[in-house]
Amino acid sequence: MSFEKLALHPYTMRAIKEMGFASPSPIQRESIPVLKKGVDLIGQAMTGSGKTAAFGIHIIEHIDRRHHKPQALILTPTRELAVQVTQEIRKLSKYHQLSIVTIYGGASINKQIDELQRGANVVVGTPGRVLDMIDRRALHLEDVKIAVLDEADRMLDMGFIDDVRKILDWTMRDRQTLLFSATMPQEIRDLSQRYMKNPQSLTVSTDAVPIDKIKQTFILVERKKKFPVLLTLIRTKQPKLALIFTRTKFGADKLAHQLHREGIDAMAIHGDLSQNKRDRTMQEFKAGRIRFLVATDLAARGIDVSNITHVINFDLPDEPAVYSHRVGRTARAGKEGQAITLVLPEQYKEFSDVQRINGQRIEREHIKGEVVGEWFTDKKDTHHQHAYKYKFGQKYDSDFTN
């Protein structure tokens, strides 16, 4: 499908062509016609899926620029994402000449108040600063007809959901609400039930990076050997820029501290850090002043760095489908990359699910400190096509099953 078939305004089409978009992404193709009907939408999609352009195009096409009060509100979890969203919508609305104001913490509130007073068709902001502006009576939302919750699960992770509820309570009840989230925890489902009207759901899986550009391997390792094996990996592979994933915020902090003690330039990024700390960390990583960034899945979504050479899964993801989004952080802009996963012997079922759901068979890599032994396919296991069992040396533990 081409953008022409979406029946967009000529000004929008002109901007799209100048931005070099050849055809709509899956989420744009599926969501734009639905949004035109005025229905509420839940989109399950990751960063890089094209969701910003999807809701941005819809907003642009339904805003009256002559009306200088906010008609669209976009809430994002971080300042970085707010700025990215604003930049994208400004490009798309180039010929519509919309007024877009970005508000977030860590910047001059007086300057942002001045911008709001001059008039804004669209407001993009983080929940804390948006609520602050409402409390100061600098921001009025009674004319908002489109509200977007971008990366809602990340806002939940960062403790912003109560602020989001308060903000939505200030908007008109007959607004159109769009919620985008990579995962759908219960609190996000509860939020949608309270603030959305019969929403239509779309789930879009995106693989922006050609998988053949990424060399994917796993290393079988005992829990107590994970950190020594990681050190061996770092010293043998010598990554130029690496993203290391952990399951928890505590784990990210602990691992970054351990690496730092070993003389390795590493920092952690996660939702509990202040905005300024996240900004400084990202600036250091993008500039290459630190080579190793230890991140949780949610915090990593705002990372847009094209020259990451290695992704290391120190921990397996909570959800198998998240694996492809992790490894897709490398091999950007036509470059090649490597993704390495550390797997415990008892995680054979989890890891087989990762391979099955992502449609890949990942080769084992051998390295000093790994578990001596092998996994082999259990041909009798029909439920998990790529299930593995582990053979401890010469002794086979027949109880090591589902």
mmCIF file of C-alpha atoms in Angstrom:
data_model
loop_
_atom_site.group_PDB
_atom_site.id
_atom_site.type_symbol
_atom_site.label_atom_id
_atom_site.label_comp_id
_atom_site.label_asym_id
_atom_site.label_seq_id
_atom_site.Cartn_x
_atom_site.Cartn_y
_atom_site.Cartn_z
ATOM 1 C CA MET A 1 0.000 0.000 0.000
ATOM 2 C CA SER A 2 1.168 3.545 -0.764
ATOM 3 C CA PHE A 3 0.527 6.680 1.286
ATOM 4 C CA GLU A 4 -1.650 7.950 -1.566
ATOM 5 C CA LYS A 5 -4.221 5.250 -0.774
ATOM 6 C CA LEU A 6 -4.609 6.635 2.750
ATOM 7 C CA ALA A 7 -6.238 9.773 1.279
ATOM 8 C CA LEU A 8 -4.117 12.263 3.199
ATOM 9 C CA HIS A 9 -4.082 16.050 2.827
ATOM 10 C CA PRO A 10 -1.768 17.301 0.024
ATOM 11 C CA TYR A 11 0.287 19.245 2.590
ATOM 12 C CA THR A 12 0.811 16.050 4.592
ATOM 13 C CA MET A 13 1.745 14.092 1.467
ATOM 14 C CA ARG A 14 4.264 16.755 0.479
ATOM 15 C CA ALA A 15 5.974 16.536 3.883
ATOM 16 C CA ILE A 16 5.956 12.719 3.817
ATOM 17 C CA LYS A 17 7.686 12.688 0.430
ATOM 18 C CA GLU A 18 10.301 15.180 1.612
ATOM 19 C CA MET A 19 10.995 12.955 4.624
ATOM 20 C CA GLY A 20 11.732 10.078 2.255
ATOM 21 C CA PHE A 21 8.952 7.713 3.332
ATOM 22 C CA ALA A 22 8.321 5.331 0.435
ATOM 23 C CA SER A 23 5.367 3.440 1.891
ATOM 24 C CA PRO A 24 3.561 3.255 5.245
ATOM 25 C CA SER A 25 4.872 0.929 7.930
ATOM 26 C CA PRO A 26 2.533 -1.841 9.143
ATOM 27 C CA ILE A 27 1.254 0.190 12.078
ATOM 28 C CA GLN A 28 0.708 3.260 9.886
ATOM 29 C CA ARG A 29 -1.102 1.193 7.275
ATOM 30 C CA GLU A 30 -3.349 -0.441 9.872
ATOM 31 C CA SER A 31 -3.976 2.431 12.272
ATOM 32 C CA ILE A 32 -4.492 5.547 10.129
ATOM 33 C CA PRO A 33 -7.750 4.324 8.500
ATOM 34 C CA VAL A 34 -9.028 3.224 11.929
ATOM 35 C CA LEU A 35 -8.152 6.555 13.543
ATOM 36 C CA LYS A 36 -9.970 8.449 10.806
ATOM 37 C CA LYS A 37 -13.196 6.870 12.058
ATOM 38 C CA GLY A 38 -12.680 8.600 15.396
ATOM 39 C CA VAL A 39 -12.464 5.415 17.456
ATOM 40 C CA ASP A 40 -10.117 4.895 20.389
ATOM 41 C CA LEU A 41 -7.074 2.756 19.654
ATOM 42 C CA ILE A 42 -4.699 0.539 21.605
ATOM 43 C CA GLY A 43 -1.536 -0.070 19.601
ATOM 44 C CA GLN A 44 0.921 -2.672 20.830
ATOM 45 C CA ALA A 45 4.145 -1.657 19.125
ATOM 46 C CA MET A 46 7.755 -0.868 19.922
ATOM 47 C CA THR A 47 9.872 2.193 19.236
ATOM 48 C CA GLY A 48 10.944 2.069 15.594
ATOM 49 C CA SER A 49 7.599 0.759 14.355
ATOM 50 C CA GLY A 50 6.551 4.115 12.910
ATOM 51 C CA LYS A 51 3.887 4.726 15.550
ATOM 52 C CA THR A 52 4.872 8.387 16.016
ATOM 53 C CA ALA A 53 4.114 9.147 12.382
ATOM 54 C CA ALA A 54 0.901 7.108 12.659
ATOM 55 C CA PHE A 55 -0.625 9.185 15.437
ATOM 56 C CA GLY A 56 1.190 12.329 14.276
ATOM 57 C CA ILE A 57 -0.399 12.207 10.821
ATOM 58 C CA HIS A 58 -3.816 11.661 12.377
ATOM 59 C CA ILE A 59 -3.384 14.655 14.694
ATOM 60 C CA ILE A 60 -2.136 16.901 11.902
ATOM 61 C CA GLU A 61 -5.114 16.032 9.714
ATOM 62 C CA HIS A 62 -7.642 16.820 12.469
ATOM 63 C CA ILE A 63 -6.292 20.010 14.046
ATOM 64 C CA ASP A 64 -7.614 23.489 13.296
ATOM 65 C CA ARG A 65 -4.489 25.640 13.345
ATOM 66 C CA ARG A 66 -6.618 28.801 13.650
ATOM 67 C CA HIS A 67 -7.694 27.665 17.115
ATOM 68 C CA HIS A 68 -4.765 28.440 19.406
ATOM 69 C CA LYS A 69 -5.733 26.324 22.397
ATOM 70 C CA PRO A 70 -4.350 22.766 22.699
ATOM 71 C CA GLN A 71 -6.444 20.337 20.674
ATOM 72 C CA ALA A 72 -4.058 17.401 20.974
ATOM 73 C CA LEU A 73 -2.031 16.231 23.962
ATOM 74 C CA ILE A 74 0.761 13.661 23.709
ATOM 75 C CA LEU A 75 2.166 12.233 26.946
ATOM 76 C CA THR A 76 5.578 10.543 26.883
ATOM 77 C CA PRO A 77 7.626 8.980 29.705
ATOM 78 C CA THR A 78 10.845 10.925 29.093
ATOM 79 C CA ARG A 79 12.155 14.225 27.866
ATOM 80 C CA GLU A 80 14.124 12.446 25.135
ATOM 81 C CA LEU A 81 11.007 10.852 23.698
ATOM 82 C CA ALA A 82 9.033 14.098 23.986
ATOM 83 C CA VAL A 83 11.688 15.881 21.930
ATOM 84 C CA GLN A 84 11.803 13.054 19.350
ATOM 85 C CA VAL A 85 8.013 13.060 18.977
ATOM 86 C CA THR A 86 7.956 16.850 18.604
ATOM 87 C CA GLN A 87 10.655 16.802 15.938
ATOM 88 C CA GLU A 88 8.799 14.139 13.951
ATOM 89 C CA ILE A 89 5.444 15.935 14.093
ATOM 90 C CA ARG A 90 7.058 19.268 13.189
ATOM 91 C CA LYS A 91 8.477 17.691 10.042
ATOM 92 C CA LEU A 92 5.135 16.105 9.145
ATOM 93 C CA SER A 93 3.225 19.353 9.790
ATOM 94 C CA LYS A 94 5.719 21.569 7.950
ATOM 95 C CA TYR A 95 3.148 22.858 5.452
ATOM 96 C CA HIS A 96 0.228 22.875 7.904
ATOM 97 C CA GLN A 97 2.129 25.363 10.088
ATOM 98 C CA LEU A 98 0.891 23.986 13.383
ATOM 99 C CA SER A 99 2.091 25.365 16.700
ATOM 100 C CA ILE A 100 3.662 22.572 18.776
ATOM 101 C CA VAL A 101 4.953 23.136 22.305
ATOM 102 C CA THR A 102 7.096 20.646 24.219
ATOM 103 C CA ILE A 103 7.062 20.738 28.021
ATOM 104 C CA TYR A 104 9.213 18.639 30.348
ATOM 105 C CA GLY A 105 11.161 18.851 33.584
ATOM 106 C CA GLY A 106 14.784 19.910 33.771
ATOM 107 C CA ALA A 107 14.205 22.940 31.533
ATOM 108 C CA SER A 108 13.051 26.517 32.190
ATOM 109 C CA ILE A 109 9.407 26.389 33.206
ATOM 110 C CA ASN A 110 8.976 30.130 32.585
ATOM 111 C CA LYS A 111 10.094 29.747 28.976
ATOM 112 C CA GLN A 112 7.646 26.877 28.491
ATOM 113 C CA ILE A 113 4.836 28.935 30.054
ATOM 114 C CA ASP A 114 5.612 31.758 27.607
ATOM 115 C CA GLU A 115 5.403 29.318 24.691
ATOM 116 C CA LEU A 116 2.027 28.035 25.893
ATOM 117 C CA GLN A 117 0.701 31.568 26.295
ATOM 118 C CA ARG A 118 1.632 32.369 22.698
ATOM 119 C CA GLY A 119 -0.696 29.560 21.624
ATOM 120 C CA ALA A 120 -0.303 25.841 21.005
ATOM 121 C CA ASN A 121 -2.265 23.516 18.737
ATOM 122 C CA VAL A 122 -0.415 20.462 20.046
ATOM 123 C CA VAL A 123 1.281 19.906 23.412
ATOM 124 C CA VAL A 124 3.864 17.150 23.878
ATOM 125 C CA GLY A 125 5.104 16.559 27.389
ATOM 126 C CA THR A 126 6.048 14.384 30.315
ATOM 127 C CA PRO A 127 3.302 13.743 32.891
ATOM 128 C CA GLY A 128 4.980 15.537 35.796
ATOM 129 C CA ARG A 129 5.548 18.799 33.933
ATOM 130 C CA VAL A 130 2.133 18.681 32.237
ATOM 131 C CA LEU A 131 0.441 18.310 35.625
ATOM 132 C CA ASP A 132 2.581 21.130 37.008
ATOM 133 C CA MET A 133 1.435 23.385 34.155
ATOM 134 C CA ILE A 134 -2.199 22.495 34.849
ATOM 135 C CA ASP A 135 -1.756 23.311 38.547
ATOM 136 C CA ARG A 136 -0.212 26.677 37.592
ATOM 137 C CA ARG A 137 -3.167 27.310 35.254
ATOM 138 C CA ALA A 138 -0.713 27.735 32.404
ATOM 139 C CA LEU A 139 -2.161 24.772 30.490
ATOM 140 C CA HIS A 140 -5.854 24.247 29.781
ATOM 141 C CA LEU A 141 -7.051 20.947 28.330
ATOM 142 C CA GLU A 142 -10.790 21.485 27.919
ATOM 143 C CA ASP A 143 -10.398 21.703 24.113
ATOM 144 C CA VAL A 144 -8.238 18.589 23.743
ATOM 145 C CA LYS A 145 -9.999 16.247 21.327
ATOM 146 C CA ILE A 146 -7.115 13.781 20.831
ATOM 147 C CA ALA A 147 -5.048 12.405 23.731
ATOM 148 C CA VAL A 148 -2.082 10.105 23.082
ATOM 149 C CA LEU A 149 -0.381 7.965 25.726
ATOM 150 C CA ASP A 150 2.937 6.991 24.158
ATOM 151 C CA GLU A 151 4.884 4.097 25.721
ATOM 152 C CA ALA A 152 2.279 3.720 28.459
ATOM 153 C CA ASP A 153 4.007 0.739 30.071
ATOM 154 C CA ARG A 154 7.163 2.776 30.451
ATOM 155 C CA MET A 155 5.181 5.564 32.135
ATOM 156 C CA LEU A 156 3.850 2.893 34.494
ATOM 157 C CA ASP A 157 7.378 1.637 35.175
ATOM 158 C CA MET A 158 8.526 5.172 36.008
ATOM 159 C CA GLY A 159 5.637 5.783 38.399
ATOM 160 C CA PHE A 160 3.700 8.275 36.264
ATOM 161 C CA ILE A 161 0.378 6.465 35.938
ATOM 162 C CA ASP A 162 -1.350 8.420 38.731
ATOM 163 C CA ASP A 163 -0.286 11.656 37.017
ATOM 164 C CA VAL A 164 -1.626 10.331 33.711
ATOM 165 C CA ARG A 165 -5.000 9.625 35.326
ATOM 166 C CA LYS A 166 -5.181 13.131 36.789
ATOM 167 C CA ILE A 167 -4.292 14.682 33.426
ATOM 168 C CA LEU A 168 -6.916 12.693 31.528
ATOM 169 C CA ASP A 169 -9.511 13.774 34.083
ATOM 170 C CA TRP A 170 -8.896 17.371 32.967
ATOM 171 C CA THR A 171 -9.732 16.619 29.316
ATOM 172 C CA MET A 172 -13.158 16.390 27.688
ATOM 173 C CA ARG A 173 -14.897 13.039 28.009
ATOM 174 C CA ASP A 174 -15.675 12.683 24.315
ATOM 175 C CA ARG A 175 -12.021 12.966 23.295
ATOM 176 C CA GLN A 176 -10.365 10.308 21.139
ATOM 177 C CA THR A 177 -7.749 8.415 23.165
ATOM 178 C CA LEU A 178 -4.797 6.563 21.639
ATOM 179 C CA LEU A 179 -2.664 4.300 23.806
ATOM 180 C CA PHE A 180 0.614 2.823 22.597
ATOM 181 C CA SER A 181 2.464 0.245 24.666
ATOM 182 C CA ALA A 182 4.899 -2.558 23.892
ATOM 183 C CA THR A 183 3.492 -4.676 26.714
ATOM 184 C CA MET A 184 0.069 -4.716 28.363
ATOM 185 C CA PRO A 185 0.398 -5.196 32.137
ATOM 186 C CA GLN A 186 -2.811 -5.256 34.169
ATOM 187 C CA GLU A 187 -2.540 -1.611 35.272
ATOM 188 C CA ILE A 188 -2.399 -0.493 31.640
ATOM 189 C CA ARG A 189 -5.448 -2.616 30.828
ATOM 190 C CA ASP A 190 -7.233 -1.047 33.816
ATOM 191 C CA LEU A 191 -6.286 2.412 32.547
ATOM 192 C CA SER A 192 -7.691 1.665 29.102
ATOM 193 C CA GLN A 193 -10.949 0.355 30.557
ATOM 194 C CA ARG A 194 -11.447 3.515 32.591
ATOM 195 C CA TYR A 195 -10.463 6.142 30.032
ATOM 196 C CA MET A 196 -11.153 4.601 26.622
ATOM 197 C CA LYS A 197 -14.408 3.906 24.782
ATOM 198 C CA ASN A 198 -14.600 0.506 23.076
ATOM 199 C CA PRO A 199 -11.014 0.748 21.835
ATOM 200 C CA GLN A 200 -9.862 -1.170 18.808
ATOM 201 C CA SER A 201 -6.616 -3.075 19.337
ATOM 202 C CA LEU A 202 -3.722 -3.449 16.914
ATOM 203 C CA THR A 203 -0.620 -5.529 17.538
ATOM 204 C CA VAL A 204 2.300 -4.883 15.249
ATOM 205 C CA SER A 205 5.607 -6.710 15.381
ATOM 206 C CA THR A 206 8.416 -4.890 13.665
ATOM 207 C CA ASP A 207 11.864 -6.043 12.694
ATOM 208 C CA ALA A 208 13.520 -2.917 11.383
ATOM 209 C CA VAL A 209 16.923 -4.593 11.185
ATOM 210 C CA PRO A 210 17.661 -7.374 8.661
ATOM 211 C CA ILE A 211 18.324 -10.411 10.826
ATOM 212 C CA ASP A 212 21.142 -11.610 8.559
ATOM 213 C CA LYS A 213 23.148 -8.537 9.569
ATOM 214 C CA ILE A 214 23.234 -9.732 13.184
ATOM 215 C CA LYS A 215 25.421 -12.635 14.298
ATOM 216 C CA GLN A 216 23.445 -14.255 17.122
ATOM 217 C CA THR A 217 24.967 -16.694 19.600
ATOM 218 C CA PHE A 218 24.385 -17.940 23.137
ATOM 219 C CA ILE A 219 26.734 -19.062 25.884
ATOM 220 C CA LEU A 220 25.742 -21.725 28.402
ATOM 221 C CA VAL A 221 26.899 -20.541 31.818
ATOM 222 C CA GLU A 222 26.287 -21.213 35.503
ATOM 223 C CA ARG A 223 24.798 -18.349 37.511
ATOM 224 C CA LYS A 224 27.938 -17.788 39.600
ATOM 225 C CA LYS A 225 30.048 -17.643 36.430
ATOM 226 C CA LYS A 226 27.910 -15.081 34.561
ATOM 227 C CA PHE A 227 29.972 -12.050 35.506
ATOM 228 C CA PRO A 228 33.391 -13.660 34.853
ATOM 229 C CA VAL A 229 32.108 -14.876 31.474
ATOM 230 C CA LEU A 230 30.861 -11.354 30.692
ATOM 231 C CA LEU A 231 34.319 -9.980 31.488
ATOM 232 C CA THR A 232 35.887 -12.570 29.186
ATOM 233 C CA LEU A 233 33.444 -11.594 26.441
ATOM 234 C CA ILE A 234 34.260 -7.913 26.791
ATOM 235 C CA ARG A 235 38.003 -8.505 26.778
ATOM 236 C CA THR A 236 37.961 -10.875 23.813
ATOM 237 C CA LYS A 237 35.324 -9.156 21.652
ATOM 238 C CA GLN A 238 36.443 -5.592 22.435
ATOM 239 C CA PRO A 239 33.084 -3.981 21.535
ATOM 240 C CA LYS A 240 33.258 -0.400 20.301
ATOM 241 C CA LEU A 241 29.817 0.338 21.730
ATOM 242 C CA ALA A 242 27.718 -2.235 23.584
ATOM 243 C CA LEU A 243 24.264 -2.377 25.126
ATOM 244 C CA ILE A 244 23.954 -4.870 28.004
ATOM 245 C CA PHE A 245 20.456 -5.921 29.078
ATOM 246 C CA THR A 246 19.375 -6.897 32.579
ATOM 247 C CA ARG A 247 15.907 -7.814 33.827
ATOM 248 C CA THR A 248 15.754 -5.384 36.752
ATOM 249 C CA LYS A 249 16.787 -1.853 37.693
ATOM 250 C CA PHE A 250 18.716 -3.191 40.688
ATOM 251 C CA GLY A 251 20.484 -5.650 38.402
ATOM 252 C CA ALA A 252 21.453 -2.854 36.008
ATOM 253 C CA ASP A 253 22.951 -0.740 38.800
ATOM 254 C CA LYS A 254 24.775 -3.711 40.313
ATOM 255 C CA LEU A 255 26.244 -4.853 36.997
ATOM 256 C CA ALA A 256 27.365 -1.354 35.990
ATOM 257 C CA HIS A 257 29.065 -0.985 39.393
ATOM 258 C CA GLN A 258 30.799 -4.367 39.036
ATOM 259 C CA LEU A 259 32.061 -3.461 35.565
ATOM 260 C CA HIS A 260 33.267 -0.078 36.774
ATOM 261 C CA ARG A 261 35.261 -1.769 39.560
ATOM 262 C CA GLU A 262 36.986 -3.838 36.866
ATOM 263 C CA GLY A 263 38.057 -0.666 35.075
ATOM 264 C CA ILE A 264 35.398 -0.927 32.367
ATOM 265 C CA ASP A 265 33.645 2.290 31.350
ATOM 266 C CA ALA A 266 30.032 1.360 32.050
ATOM 267 C CA MET A 267 26.935 3.195 33.245
ATOM 268 C CA ALA A 268 23.372 2.088 33.968
ATOM 269 C CA ILE A 269 20.125 3.560 32.675
ATOM 270 C CA HIS A 270 16.643 2.773 33.988
ATOM 271 C CA GLY A 271 13.392 4.391 35.039
ATOM 272 C CA ASP A 272 14.442 5.248 38.603
ATOM 273 C CA LEU A 273 17.149 7.661 37.458
ATOM 274 C CA SER A 274 16.376 11.375 37.348
ATOM 275 C CA GLN A 275 15.773 12.974 33.959
ATOM 276 C CA ASN A 276 19.076 14.860 34.142
ATOM 277 C CA LYS A 277 20.968 11.684 35.030
ATOM 278 C CA ARG A 278 19.411 9.810 32.088
ATOM 279 C CA ASP A 279 20.265 12.691 29.768
ATOM 280 C CA ARG A 280 23.885 12.801 30.899
ATOM 281 C CA THR A 281 24.228 9.033 30.623
ATOM 282 C CA MET A 282 22.828 9.000 27.090
ATOM 283 C CA GLN A 283 25.078 11.879 26.029
ATOM 284 C CA GLU A 284 28.117 10.003 27.324
ATOM 285 C CA PHE A 285 27.078 6.820 25.503
ATOM 286 C CA LYS A 286 26.243 8.507 22.192
ATOM 287 C CA ALA A 287 29.546 10.370 22.259
ATOM 288 C CA GLY A 288 31.423 7.123 22.922
ATOM 289 C CA ARG A 289 32.846 8.382 26.207
ATOM 290 C CA ILE A 290 31.398 5.271 27.805
ATOM 291 C CA ARG A 291 31.376 2.085 25.743
ATOM 292 C CA PHE A 292 28.996 -0.008 27.824
ATOM 293 C CA LEU A 293 25.447 0.938 28.697
ATOM 294 C CA VAL A 294 23.616 -1.417 31.072
ATOM 295 C CA ALA A 295 19.866 -1.062 30.575
ATOM 296 C CA THR A 296 16.470 -2.485 31.404
ATOM 297 C CA ASP A 297 14.126 -3.204 28.499
ATOM 298 C CA LEU A 298 11.848 -0.257 29.225
ATOM 299 C CA ALA A 299 14.664 2.277 29.591
ATOM 300 C CA ALA A 300 16.336 1.066 26.394
ATOM 301 C CA ARG A 301 13.343 1.972 24.238
ATOM 302 C CA GLY A 302 14.311 5.618 24.133
ATOM 303 C CA ILE A 303 17.814 4.773 22.884
ATOM 304 C CA ASP A 304 18.402 5.712 19.264
ATOM 305 C CA VAL A 305 22.100 5.076 18.593
ATOM 306 C CA SER A 306 23.127 3.836 15.155
ATOM 307 C CA ASN A 307 26.649 2.571 15.905
ATOM 308 C CA ILE A 308 26.035 -0.047 18.619
ATOM 309 C CA THR A 309 28.272 -2.988 17.674
ATOM 310 C CA HIS A 310 27.194 -5.509 20.325
ATOM 311 C CA VAL A 311 24.080 -6.388 22.291
ATOM 312 C CA ILE A 312 24.685 -8.635 25.297
ATOM 313 C CA ASN A 313 21.743 -10.254 27.045
ATOM 314 C CA PHE A 314 23.157 -10.687 30.540
ATOM 315 C CA ASP A 315 19.645 -11.760 31.550
ATOM 316 C CA LEU A 316 16.974 -13.313 29.353
ATOM 317 C CA PRO A 317 13.994 -11.018 28.714
ATOM 318 C CA ASP A 318 10.789 -11.489 30.705
ATOM 319 C CA GLU A 319 8.883 -12.044 27.459
ATOM 320 C CA PRO A 320 10.385 -14.060 24.555
ATOM 321 C CA ALA A 321 9.074 -11.580 21.957
ATOM 322 C CA VAL A 322 11.190 -8.811 23.512
ATOM 323 C CA TYR A 323 14.369 -10.607 22.389
ATOM 324 C CA SER A 324 14.105 -9.387 18.787
ATOM 325 C CA HIS A 325 13.674 -5.794 19.947
ATOM 326 C CA ARG A 326 16.785 -6.099 22.084
ATOM 327 C CA VAL A 327 19.019 -7.477 19.361
ATOM 328 C CA GLY A 328 17.594 -5.007 16.850
ATOM 329 C CA ARG A 329 19.531 -2.270 18.635
ATOM 330 C CA THR A 330 22.634 -3.350 16.741
ATOM 331 C CA ALA A 331 23.304 -3.605 12.988
ATOM 332 C CA ARG A 332 21.674 -0.250 12.303
ATOM 333 C CA ALA A 333 22.223 1.878 9.189
ATOM 334 C CA GLY A 334 23.395 -1.076 7.094
ATOM 335 C CA LYS A 335 26.129 -2.081 9.533
ATOM 336 C CA GLU A 336 26.726 -5.530 11.000
ATOM 337 C CA GLY A 337 26.396 -6.381 14.667
ATOM 338 C CA GLN A 338 26.574 -9.197 17.173
ATOM 339 C CA ALA A 339 24.065 -10.309 19.816
ATOM 340 C CA ILE A 340 25.215 -12.650 22.587
ATOM 341 C CA THR A 341 22.938 -14.188 25.211
ATOM 342 C CA LEU A 342 24.041 -15.720 28.511
ATOM 343 C CA VAL A 343 21.807 -18.678 29.341
ATOM 344 C CA LEU A 344 21.685 -20.715 32.555
ATOM 345 C CA PRO A 345 21.327 -24.517 32.221
ATOM 346 C CA GLU A 346 17.927 -24.398 33.910
ATOM 347 C CA GLN A 347 16.698 -21.787 31.411
ATOM 348 C CA TYR A 348 16.578 -24.202 28.473
ATOM 349 C CA LYS A 349 12.789 -23.954 28.221
ATOM 350 C CA GLU A 350 12.780 -20.143 28.355
ATOM 351 C CA PHE A 351 15.489 -19.957 25.727
ATOM 352 C CA SER A 352 13.798 -22.468 23.458
ATOM 353 C CA ASP A 353 10.679 -20.278 23.651
ATOM 354 C CA VAL A 354 12.781 -17.281 22.614
ATOM 355 C CA GLN A 355 13.972 -19.157 19.536
ATOM 356 C CA ARG A 356 10.568 -20.594 18.694
ATOM 357 C CA ILE A 357 8.641 -17.324 19.001
ATOM 358 C CA ASN A 358 11.268 -15.371 17.075
ATOM 359 C CA GLY A 359 11.554 -18.090 14.424
ATOM 360 C CA GLN A 360 15.300 -18.515 14.822
ATOM 361 C CA ARG A 361 17.811 -21.176 15.760
ATOM 362 C CA ILE A 362 20.642 -19.521 17.672
ATOM 363 C CA GLU A 363 24.080 -21.124 17.629
ATOM 364 C CA ARG A 364 26.033 -21.861 20.781
ATOM 365 C CA GLU A 365 29.311 -20.029 21.290
ATOM 366 C CA HIS A 366 32.138 -21.544 23.312
ATOM 367 C CA ILE A 367 34.181 -19.420 25.674
ATOM 368 C CA LYS A 368 36.364 -19.808 28.757
ATOM 369 C CA GLY A 369 34.175 -20.197 31.843
ATOM 370 C CA GLU A 370 31.184 -21.726 30.064
ATOM 371 C CA VAL A 371 29.389 -24.824 31.326
ATOM 372 C CA VAL A 372 31.065 -27.995 30.056
ATOM 373 C CA GLY A 373 28.299 -30.072 28.580
ATOM 374 C CA GLU A 374 25.695 -29.833 25.895
ATOM 375 C CA TRP A 375 22.061 -29.263 25.172
ATOM 376 C CA PHE A 376 20.385 -31.466 22.671
ATOM 377 C CA THR A 377 16.979 -31.511 21.055
ATOM 378 C CA ASP A 378 14.381 -33.716 22.687
ATOM 379 C CA LYS A 379 12.626 -35.222 19.674
ATOM 380 C CA LYS A 380 9.859 -36.576 21.906
ATOM 381 C CA ASP A 381 8.881 -33.083 23.028
ATOM 382 C CA THR A 382 6.135 -32.138 20.574
ATOM 383 C CA HIS A 383 4.881 -29.138 22.542
ATOM 384 C CA HIS A 384 8.133 -27.181 22.295
ATOM 385 C CA GLN A 385 9.547 -27.822 18.861
ATOM 386 C CA HIS A 386 12.997 -26.513 19.778
ATOM 387 C CA ALA A 387 13.034 -27.627 23.418
ATOM 388 C CA TYR A 388 16.392 -28.584 24.849
ATOM 389 C CA LYS A 389 17.674 -30.800 27.601
ATOM 390 C CA TYR A 390 21.048 -30.538 29.204
ATOM 391 C CA LYS A 391 23.618 -33.293 29.567
ATOM 392 C CA PHE A 392 25.924 -32.716 32.553
ATOM 393 C CA GLY A 393 29.192 -34.191 31.319
ATOM 394 C CA GLN A 394 28.486 -37.895 30.876
ATOM 395 C CA LYS A 395 25.604 -37.967 33.334
ATOM 396 C CA TYR A 396 22.150 -37.377 31.920
ATOM 397 C CA ASP A 397 19.571 -36.113 34.406
ATOM 398 C CA SER A 398 16.304 -37.625 33.210
ATOM 399 C CA ASP A 399 14.323 -35.379 35.575
ATOM 400 C CA PHE A 400 15.535 -32.237 33.803
ATOM 401 C CA THR A 401 12.292 -31.742 31.901
ATOM 402 C CA ASN A 402 9.320 -29.407 31.747
#
